[in-house]
Amino acid sequence: QSWGSTGVEKNSLGMRMVAIPAGSFVMGRKESSPKHWDEEPAHRVTISQQFLVSETEVTVEQFRQFRPDFTGSMAEGLFVVGLSWHEAVDFCQWLSKVEGKPYRLPTEAEWEYAARAGSDAPFWSGQGPPEPGSANPWGLKNVHSGPLEWCQDWYGPYPYEDQVDPVGRSEGLNKVIRGGGLDRKTPEYARSGNRATYSPSFAMMEGTKAGRYSESDSLSHEPTLEGLIGVWYGTTKFEKPKALDHMPVLDVDWNDFQQPGENRETRWSAQWEGTLVAPADGEVNFHVASDFAVNLTIGSEKVVSWEGQETEKSGTIELNKGAEYPIRIGYIHSEGDRSFLNITWSWQSQEKTEIPKANLLHSPAQGKAMRTKIPRLFLPGHHSIGFRVVQGALPTTEPLAEEKPFFRECVVQSRSNVSKGPDPKKPWYRRRALLPIPPTDVPWHQSRAVGLSKGFRGHIHNAGLAVCPNGDILISLFTSKSGPQGEDQPEVLLIGSRLRFGAAQWDMPDVFVQYADANTTSPCFYLENDTLSFYFGHTYYNRHYPFQWITSTDNGATWSEARFPQITNEIGPHTPQPIMDVFRDLEGTLYVPTDGYASSSVLWASRDNGHTWIDTGGRTHGRHTSFQLLRDGRILGMGGKKSNIDGYMPKSISADGGKTWEVGKTPFSELGSGQRPSLIRLHSGRLFFCGDFQHRTGRHPEGIKQRGAYVALSEDEGDTWRIKKLPGALSNTHENLYPSLGYAVAKQAPNGLIHIIASKTTPLLHFEINEAWILDENAGWSLNHKPEIKETIEDADYYPSGKIKAIRRGGITAEGEYVLHGKQAWYYEDGSKQWEVTFVEGRKMKEEFFWSAGGEKLWSWAHRIDGSSDWTQYWPNGNKKSESTWINFKAEGPARQWDRSGKLIAEHTFFNGRKID
């Protein structure tokens, strides 16, 4: 293998390896950006040694020399994609053995340095991207087009210091991806400096590789699956199939709701087929309304051929009640802003009405036939991420330590005192702010001004809630840009916070789970024994799975790599947004709920502890349905938005594990956007339910007289409810006319207290109540709790080496509540201090400090007796970085920022949580 005159070497697989010279460049952004904040700060990076990198990404032909049975992935083209990071690393290790030379993935810094080829512009070609396939001045192709590319590094924030041969972070959740965006394919996300990330285990779902749907597959032709099945096309002539399309109902407005990841734009068509169950004997009339063109065929008869010339067109066909008829619908959208389809029916004794879900079915065989028509890029895990290789040893630079948010630090592992709580026979009510202001409901730059994470945006919503085995309460919510389509952006991420057992105030929030350039939402916790699972979804990444999850066995201090569900049956209509109620049935089957399509929800079931899953088939009557298992083994689903029965919230009950649902009416009002009820089983055996008395617009059934939010108890498995208004709820001036819980979520702690989180309000709220409070009609929200300490407790944690890890002090109040009381001290294993704070009856007082493992002071608080506190953060050299004052969890007064030299660079004034200058 000799060098050619162009400085390019070919290896044994025919890869053209390009020599990249040593040098330096500025990595990251110099200007602040709310969208690309993870590219800050700009810092100089030196690549000290020349290295060889492949001219292009690894091709399918080259990869098949490592894995001959590889059958292709999403592109079915020249370059191999759809592989996990681990599979890419395995290929590099194999090639290293074959050639006797080290091969690996490029580091993130090497990738950007080589892609820039000396340019400091957004693209090596300047301000705009080059022609696809063209080589940059150093000979690399496809750095701004073609497959995305795995890099070696764990993802983490950039340092402020200059670096030499950086290799990223020592640990993390995601690996870096370069060369383009995940949710969006616009040039903005293909810049040299753009960062994307995903789970290293992200790969094609088992069984979805080529050949899965061979002729030997014997799937049933019986219509057992809900809804019609079809394909939508990228033209008006039923050409260029795009994706599988489910039609659970025949009333769809695609402007209001598309399946996530789709962009049907202005000209498209679709065809659906399945089975129609006839409603009556004799003539049945079908009425079609649409925006352009529809054909409706039942059996062999074309019932309606409609080309948009009338407001509605009808057709008639003779049917036999209960009989099953083949149905086919063709639809074209060609012009205009609105894209919709509505088909209803009527007959002699029945006026025009919608066609029920139960009368629209399709077979597994029809699903298979439709799926074979679509590109595999839309199947779970058939993603566009490939890789290129570097020949050469990995730099010996020490990786930077993972930067954990504080709510994952200094986490107690003991379960002592977790059952200590107030007398369950006496009413208990408490309300506190869940998150500070900022970041709640303020622009992004105000969060930065007080020292919060650069990833925070003003819209914070959709809480997941866990009571950990140690008694701590853990929450996660998404943060996004406010306003229309703000929740749809690739920059949406999950934040978190912790209320430490015995503390009166939540930790300051921070970033919890971030997938750069992939909209990450719908947090959901599930605790089973010592394992805490965290489920979440990627709403708009169209190679996603219905959900994914990580686990923790140490109360949320550390988390596993993400896992993806391997689904063994046909995947029905769904939205990859988990709902909060994961549960097991009496036989041990694990259920994870997600939103369905439009106004429905679905259960995914696993009978082998998460190794494989199935779509249970049925869909509830409501989006964001809250689920619980009933004592007799049936599943109860309460509510969900965008659905009602005579203005009342529906309930759905399944006796067959989610395959079918019987729908009925509850005594609660329907809910709308920005609202979600919560249903849990209490230790007493009662069912607990909470939500709003009214739809967000203010409408409500005539029989419901109260306004605001409620809590309710049921002694008879949800047949009847004892309902009580929850005082202290706030209205959301942007949407709700009355006080609201927004997206509610509730959990009960071992000490009997029921914790309720309310979002969509300012501030977001955390309620604590017990059953005695609900049952006492006279108990209000003015209960005065007495924090006087009657008994003090001291305990300690130790490292496996026997060295002291923490000294904790607390006490039991006159009401039986455990509170932190006294000086708390945490230590690194070498004996240096990590965290030091003093609590008095659950509240922080005096000075609080947090140090790095290297001994640098990272931040401090000065807590005063009047309830105000100063928060200061520091540069590694000890100079102040930022300082702000807080009163009642709101920024108040001056907020200042300094550069590393100590120069004041920004000063603002806050009042009641908002910047006023």
Short mmCIF file of C-alpha atoms in Angstrom, two decimals, residues 418-787:
data_model
loop_
_atom_site.label_atom_id
_atom_site.label_comp_id
_atom_site.label_asym_id
_atom_site.label_seq_id
_atom_site.Cartn_x
_atom_site.Cartn_y
_atom_site.Cartn_z
CA VAL A 418 -38.71 7.02 53.88
CA SER A 419 -41.92 5.85 55.55
CA LYS A 420 -41.80 8.73 58.03
CA GLY A 421 -44.65 11.09 57.30
CA PRO A 422 -47.53 13.04 58.75
CA ASP A 423 -50.38 11.30 60.55
CA PRO A 424 -52.48 9.71 57.76
CA LYS A 425 -55.64 10.34 59.79
CA LYS A 426 -55.14 14.11 59.77
CA PRO A 427 -55.61 16.24 56.63
CA TRP A 428 -52.38 17.32 54.93
CA TYR A 429 -52.07 19.93 52.19
CA ARG A 430 -48.98 21.74 50.95
CA ARG A 431 -48.19 23.63 47.77
CA ARG A 432 -44.79 24.78 46.49
CA ALA A 433 -43.25 26.05 43.27
CA LEU A 434 -41.82 23.23 41.18
CA LEU A 435 -39.39 25.30 39.10
CA PRO A 436 -37.93 28.78 39.54
CA ILE A 437 -38.54 31.83 37.35
CA PRO A 438 -36.44 31.89 35.17
CA PRO A 439 -36.63 29.56 33.30
CA THR A 440 -40.42 29.28 33.51
CA ASP A 441 -42.26 31.39 30.95
CA VAL A 442 -39.38 33.74 30.10
CA PRO A 443 -37.18 34.14 26.98
CA TRP A 444 -34.03 32.03 26.75
CA HIS A 445 -31.59 34.90 27.31
CA GLN A 446 -33.10 35.61 30.73
CA SER A 447 -32.30 32.07 31.86
CA ARG A 448 -28.71 32.57 30.76
CA ALA A 449 -28.53 35.90 32.56
CA VAL A 450 -29.07 34.23 35.95
CA GLY A 451 -26.66 31.34 35.30
CA LEU A 452 -29.03 28.57 34.21
CA SER A 453 -28.32 26.10 31.40
CA LYS A 454 -28.11 27.45 27.86
CA GLY A 455 -30.56 24.75 26.78
CA PHE A 456 -33.53 26.25 28.66
CA ARG A 457 -36.41 27.80 26.73
CA GLY A 458 -39.50 29.49 28.16
CA HIS A 459 -42.13 26.78 27.50
CA ILE A 460 -41.77 23.97 30.08
CA HIS A 461 -44.42 21.27 30.05
CA ASN A 462 -45.48 17.60 30.25
CA ALA A 463 -44.01 16.30 33.50
CA GLY A 464 -42.81 12.82 34.35
CA LEU A 465 -42.70 12.08 38.09
CA ALA A 466 -41.02 9.42 40.22
CA VAL A 467 -40.79 8.75 43.92
CA CYS A 468 -37.39 7.09 44.26
CA PRO A 469 -36.67 4.23 46.69
CA ASN A 470 -34.72 6.68 48.87
CA GLY A 471 -37.75 8.97 49.22
CA ASP A 472 -36.48 11.64 46.82
CA ILE A 473 -38.88 12.92 44.17
CA LEU A 474 -37.51 13.15 40.65
CA ILE A 475 -39.18 15.06 37.82
CA SER A 476 -38.54 15.60 34.13
CA LEU A 477 -40.25 17.95 31.68
CA PHE A 478 -39.55 19.13 28.17
CA THR A 479 -38.38 22.66 27.47
CA SER A 480 -39.12 24.32 24.16
CA LYS A 481 -39.57 27.62 22.43
CA SER A 482 -42.86 29.32 23.28
CA GLY A 483 -45.48 30.02 20.67
CA PRO A 484 -46.82 28.22 17.58
CA GLN A 485 -44.77 25.17 16.53
CA GLY A 486 -42.39 25.78 19.45
CA GLU A 487 -42.90 22.21 20.67
CA ASP A 488 -42.08 20.88 17.20
CA GLN A 489 -38.49 22.12 16.94
CA PRO A 490 -35.42 19.82 16.92
CA GLU A 491 -34.02 21.68 19.94
CA VAL A 492 -36.70 20.42 22.36
CA LEU A 493 -35.01 18.52 25.22
CA LEU A 494 -35.76 17.13 28.68
CA ILE A 495 -34.82 18.89 31.90
CA GLY A 496 -34.90 17.50 35.42
CA SER A 497 -34.87 18.35 39.08
CA ARG A 498 -34.95 16.58 42.46
CA LEU A 499 -36.74 17.26 45.72
CA ARG A 500 -34.47 15.58 48.24
CA PHE A 501 -36.31 13.66 50.93
CA GLY A 502 -36.73 16.02 53.84
CA ALA A 503 -35.99 19.22 51.87
CA ALA A 504 -38.48 22.06 51.49
CA GLN A 505 -37.37 23.24 48.03
CA TRP A 506 -36.53 21.57 44.74
CA ASP A 507 -32.96 21.61 43.38
CA MET A 508 -32.26 24.13 40.66
CA PRO A 509 -33.26 22.48 37.35
CA ASP A 510 -30.81 21.43 34.67
CA VAL A 511 -30.64 19.47 31.41
CA PHE A 512 -31.46 15.79 31.93
CA VAL A 513 -31.74 14.06 28.52
CA GLN A 514 -30.68 15.81 25.32
CA TYR A 515 -30.58 14.38 21.83
CA ALA A 516 -29.10 17.21 19.79
CA ASP A 517 -31.22 17.92 16.69
CA ALA A 518 -33.93 15.39 17.68
CA ASN A 519 -37.11 16.64 19.36
CA THR A 520 -37.11 14.78 22.70
CA THR A 521 -40.27 14.73 24.78
CA SER A 522 -42.88 12.78 26.78
CA PRO A 523 -40.93 11.78 29.92
CA CYS A 524 -42.33 8.87 31.92
CA PHE A 525 -40.90 7.15 35.03
CA TYR A 526 -41.65 3.63 36.27
CA LEU A 527 -40.30 2.19 39.52
CA GLU A 528 -40.14 -1.55 40.08
CA ASN A 529 -38.23 -2.88 43.09
CA ASP A 530 -34.85 -1.09 43.00
CA THR A 531 -34.95 -0.22 39.28
CA LEU A 532 -36.17 3.13 38.04
CA SER A 533 -36.97 3.15 34.32
CA PHE A 534 -37.28 6.35 32.31
CA TYR A 535 -39.25 6.22 29.05
CA PHE A 536 -39.32 9.00 26.47
CA GLY A 537 -39.96 9.57 22.77
CA HIS A 538 -38.72 11.38 19.68
CA THR A 539 -41.82 12.85 18.15
CA TYR A 540 -40.54 14.06 14.80
CA TYR A 541 -37.61 11.80 13.94
CA ASN A 542 -39.22 9.50 11.41
CA ARG A 543 -36.83 6.60 11.93
CA HIS A 544 -37.80 6.46 15.59
CA TYR A 545 -39.19 3.67 17.70
CA PRO A 546 -42.49 4.13 19.58
CA PHE A 547 -40.40 4.78 22.70
CA GLN A 548 -37.02 4.10 24.25
CA TRP A 549 -35.86 3.84 27.82
CA ILE A 550 -32.94 4.07 30.23
CA THR A 551 -32.68 2.59 33.72
CA SER A 552 -31.13 3.49 37.06
CA THR A 553 -30.50 1.31 40.11
CA ASP A 554 -29.13 4.12 42.29
CA ASN A 555 -32.09 6.50 42.63
CA GLY A 556 -31.35 8.35 39.40
CA ALA A 557 -27.68 9.16 40.03
CA THR A 558 -26.47 7.12 37.04
CA TRP A 559 -28.33 5.78 34.02
CA SER A 560 -27.88 2.95 31.54
CA GLU A 561 -27.51 3.17 27.80
CA ALA A 562 -30.85 3.56 26.01
CA ARG A 563 -32.77 0.47 24.93
CA PHE A 564 -35.22 0.22 22.04
CA PRO A 565 -38.30 -2.03 21.89
CA GLN A 566 -38.07 -4.96 19.50
CA ILE A 567 -41.66 -5.26 18.28
CA THR A 568 -42.61 -8.64 16.86
CA ASN A 569 -46.01 -7.92 15.30
CA GLU A 570 -47.42 -5.29 12.98
CA ILE A 571 -46.98 -1.77 14.32
CA GLY A 572 -50.27 0.09 14.26
CA PRO A 573 -51.10 3.81 14.28
CA HIS A 574 -49.27 5.61 17.04
CA THR A 575 -47.36 8.70 18.03
CA PRO A 576 -44.01 8.09 19.79
CA GLN A 577 -45.04 9.95 22.93
CA PRO A 578 -45.12 7.77 26.07
CA ILE A 579 -47.83 8.41 28.64
CA MET A 580 -47.04 8.36 32.35
CA ASP A 581 -48.64 5.06 33.45
CA VAL A 582 -46.37 2.05 32.88
CA PHE A 583 -47.75 -1.00 34.72
CA ARG A 584 -47.88 -4.81 34.92
CA ASP A 585 -50.95 -7.01 34.80
CA LEU A 586 -51.75 -9.97 37.06
CA GLU A 587 -49.73 -12.31 34.81
CA GLY A 588 -46.64 -10.09 34.83
CA THR A 589 -47.04 -8.57 31.37
CA LEU A 590 -45.42 -5.14 31.22
CA TYR A 591 -47.37 -2.36 29.48
CA VAL A 592 -46.05 0.96 28.18
CA PRO A 593 -48.71 3.38 26.90
CA THR A 594 -48.15 5.92 24.16
CA ASP A 595 -50.39 8.20 22.21
CA GLY A 596 -52.18 6.60 19.30
CA TYR A 597 -53.27 8.35 16.15
CA ALA A 598 -55.42 11.48 16.51
CA SER A 599 -57.66 11.10 19.61
CA SER A 600 -56.53 7.68 20.84
CA SER A 601 -53.91 5.92 22.95
CA VAL A 602 -52.26 2.50 22.65
CA LEU A 603 -50.60 -0.05 24.93
CA TRP A 604 -47.33 -1.80 24.02
CA ALA A 605 -46.92 -5.09 25.88
CA SER A 606 -43.93 -7.24 26.82
CA ARG A 607 -44.19 -10.70 28.34
CA ASP A 608 -40.42 -11.16 28.71
CA ASN A 609 -39.42 -8.11 30.78
CA GLY A 610 -38.77 -5.81 27.87
CA HIS A 611 -36.84 -8.11 25.52
CA THR A 612 -39.65 -8.19 22.93
CA TRP A 613 -42.87 -6.21 22.57
CA ILE A 614 -46.15 -6.25 20.70
CA ASP A 615 -48.65 -3.63 19.66
CA THR A 616 -51.72 -4.85 21.57
CA GLY A 617 -53.90 -3.78 18.65
CA GLY A 618 -56.65 -1.71 20.23
CA ARG A 619 -56.91 2.04 20.69
CA THR A 620 -58.64 3.92 23.50
CA HIS A 621 -61.09 6.77 23.09
CA GLY A 622 -58.77 9.64 24.00
CA ARG A 623 -55.25 11.02 23.58
CA HIS A 624 -52.98 10.92 26.68
CA THR A 625 -55.23 8.31 28.33
CA SER A 626 -54.22 7.52 31.93
CA PHE A 627 -54.18 3.78 32.77
CA GLN A 628 -54.42 1.55 35.82
CA LEU A 629 -54.96 -2.17 36.33
CA LEU A 630 -58.23 -3.08 38.02
CA ARG A 631 -58.40 -5.75 40.71
CA ASP A 632 -60.12 -8.23 38.39
CA GLY A 633 -57.33 -7.92 35.78
CA ARG A 634 -59.11 -5.56 33.41
CA ILE A 635 -57.38 -2.35 32.34
CA LEU A 636 -59.02 1.00 32.98
CA GLY A 637 -58.11 3.98 30.81
CA MET A 638 -59.40 7.35 31.93
CA GLY A 639 -59.88 10.25 29.59
CA GLY A 640 -57.57 11.79 27.13
CA LYS A 641 -57.89 15.00 25.21
CA LYS A 642 -59.72 15.59 21.92
CA SER A 643 -62.50 13.13 22.83
CA ASN A 644 -65.82 13.31 24.66
CA ILE A 645 -69.21 11.69 25.11
CA ASP A 646 -71.87 14.38 25.39
CA GLY A 647 -69.18 16.75 26.68
CA TYR A 648 -67.98 14.30 29.33
CA MET A 649 -64.62 12.61 29.55
CA PRO A 650 -64.68 9.04 28.22
CA LYS A 651 -63.28 5.97 29.90
CA SER A 652 -62.03 2.87 28.12
CA ILE A 653 -61.95 -0.62 29.66
CA SER A 654 -60.16 -3.64 28.19
CA ALA A 655 -60.64 -7.23 29.33
CA ASP A 656 -58.19 -8.68 26.78
CA GLY A 657 -54.92 -6.88 27.41
CA GLY A 658 -55.57 -3.85 25.20
CA LYS A 659 -56.81 -5.69 22.08
CA THR A 660 -60.29 -4.21 22.36
CA TRP A 661 -61.81 -1.45 24.46
CA GLU A 662 -65.33 -0.84 25.75
CA VAL A 663 -66.00 2.89 25.94
CA GLY A 664 -68.21 4.61 28.51
CA LYS A 665 -68.86 7.99 30.06
CA THR A 666 -67.31 9.39 33.26
CA PRO A 667 -68.66 12.15 35.53
CA PHE A 668 -65.73 14.40 34.55
CA SER A 669 -65.52 17.07 31.87
CA GLU A 670 -63.80 16.49 28.55
CA LEU A 671 -60.28 17.90 28.27
CA GLY A 672 -58.46 19.67 25.47
CA SER A 673 -54.96 20.60 24.36
CA GLY A 674 -52.64 21.37 27.25
CA GLN A 675 -54.65 19.15 29.62
CA ARG A 676 -54.05 15.60 30.82
CA PRO A 677 -55.60 13.71 33.74
CA SER A 678 -53.73 11.33 36.05
CA LEU A 679 -54.94 8.05 37.54
CA ILE A 680 -53.04 6.06 40.20
CA ARG A 681 -53.69 3.22 42.67
CA LEU A 682 -53.17 4.27 46.30
CA HIS A 683 -51.73 2.15 49.10
CA SER A 684 -55.21 1.97 50.58
CA GLY A 685 -56.47 0.27 47.44
CA ARG A 686 -58.54 3.24 46.34
CA LEU A 687 -58.16 4.76 42.88
CA PHE A 688 -57.03 8.39 42.82
CA PHE A 689 -57.77 10.70 39.91
CA CYS A 690 -57.06 14.37 39.20
CA GLY A 691 -57.75 16.79 36.39
CA ASP A 692 -59.74 19.90 35.47
CA PHE A 693 -63.46 20.62 35.86
CA GLN A 694 -63.55 22.16 32.37
CA HIS A 695 -62.10 22.03 28.87
CA ARG A 696 -59.31 24.55 28.38
CA THR A 697 -61.71 26.79 26.44
CA GLY A 698 -64.00 26.91 29.46
CA ARG A 699 -66.74 24.67 28.10
CA HIS A 700 -68.13 21.94 30.33
CA PRO A 701 -71.21 19.75 30.67
CA GLU A 702 -74.22 21.39 32.28
CA GLY A 703 -74.04 18.99 35.22
CA ILE A 704 -70.57 20.17 36.30
CA LYS A 705 -70.93 23.37 38.33
CA GLN A 706 -67.44 23.93 39.74
CA ARG A 707 -64.45 25.46 37.94
CA GLY A 708 -60.75 24.86 38.39
CA ALA A 709 -58.98 21.59 39.25
CA TYR A 710 -60.13 18.56 41.22
CA VAL A 711 -58.93 15.43 42.98
CA ALA A 712 -61.11 12.33 43.34
CA LEU A 713 -61.20 8.96 45.07
CA SER A 714 -63.02 5.79 44.02
CA GLU A 715 -63.84 2.84 46.30
CA ASP A 716 -65.42 0.77 43.52
CA GLU A 717 -62.79 0.61 40.77
CA GLY A 718 -63.86 3.78 39.01
CA ASP A 719 -67.61 3.24 38.85
CA THR A 720 -68.29 6.16 41.21
CA TRP A 721 -66.08 8.98 42.48
CA ARG A 722 -65.82 11.27 45.49
CA ILE A 723 -64.71 14.57 43.93
CA LYS A 724 -63.15 17.56 45.69
CA LYS A 725 -61.91 20.85 44.31
CA LEU A 726 -58.15 21.31 44.62
CA PRO A 727 -57.47 24.83 45.89
CA GLY A 728 -54.33 26.71 44.94
CA ALA A 729 -54.31 25.77 41.27
CA LEU A 730 -53.41 28.59 38.89
CA SER A 731 -54.80 29.64 35.54
CA ASN A 732 -52.67 29.79 32.44
CA THR A 733 -53.28 33.16 30.89
CA HIS A 734 -52.08 31.91 27.50
CA GLU A 735 -54.71 29.18 27.18
CA ASN A 736 -56.94 28.34 30.16
CA LEU A 737 -59.73 30.58 31.41
CA TYR A 738 -59.84 28.85 34.79
CA PRO A 739 -57.30 27.34 37.22
CA SER A 740 -55.84 24.17 35.72
CA LEU A 741 -53.49 21.29 36.42
CA GLY A 742 -52.41 21.34 32.78
CA TYR A 743 -50.67 18.05 32.09
CA ALA A 744 -51.17 16.52 35.54
CA VAL A 745 -49.16 13.63 36.91
CA ALA A 746 -49.49 12.06 40.37
CA LYS A 747 -47.59 9.48 42.45
CA GLN A 748 -47.86 8.34 46.07
CA ALA A 749 -44.80 8.15 48.31
CA PRO A 750 -44.08 5.42 50.90
CA ASN A 751 -45.09 7.84 53.67
CA GLY A 752 -48.59 8.09 52.20
CA LEU A 753 -48.36 11.59 50.73
CA ILE A 754 -49.81 12.04 47.24
CA HIS A 755 -47.65 14.25 45.02
CA ILE A 756 -49.27 16.09 42.10
CA ILE A 757 -47.38 18.08 39.47
CA ALA A 758 -49.19 20.81 37.52
CA SER A 759 -47.72 22.25 34.33
CA LYS A 760 -48.83 25.01 31.94
CA THR A 761 -48.92 27.50 34.84
CA THR A 762 -46.50 30.16 36.08
CA PRO A 763 -44.92 28.94 38.21
CA LEU A 764 -45.34 25.21 37.72
CA LEU A 765 -46.72 23.74 40.94
CA HIS A 766 -46.14 20.77 43.22
CA PHE A 767 -48.99 19.75 45.54
CA GLU A 768 -48.74 17.40 48.53
CA ILE A 769 -51.99 16.01 49.94
CA ASN A 770 -53.16 12.85 51.69
CA GLU A 771 -56.36 10.85 51.57
CA ALA A 772 -57.57 12.37 54.83
CA TRP A 773 -57.51 15.80 53.20
CA ILE A 774 -59.64 14.58 50.29
CA LEU A 775 -62.11 12.85 52.60
CA ASP A 776 -62.49 15.89 54.87
CA GLU A 777 -64.90 18.26 53.13
CA ASN A 778 -63.85 21.15 55.38
CA ALA A 779 -60.07 20.81 54.89
CA GLY A 780 -58.73 23.69 52.84
CA TRP A 781 -55.33 24.95 51.78
CA SER A 782 -54.55 27.05 54.84
CA LEU A 783 -53.19 24.21 56.96
CA ASN A 784 -50.28 25.45 59.08
CA HIS A 785 -47.66 22.73 59.40
CA LYS A 786 -45.37 22.83 62.41
CA PRO A 787 -41.72 22.08 61.54
#
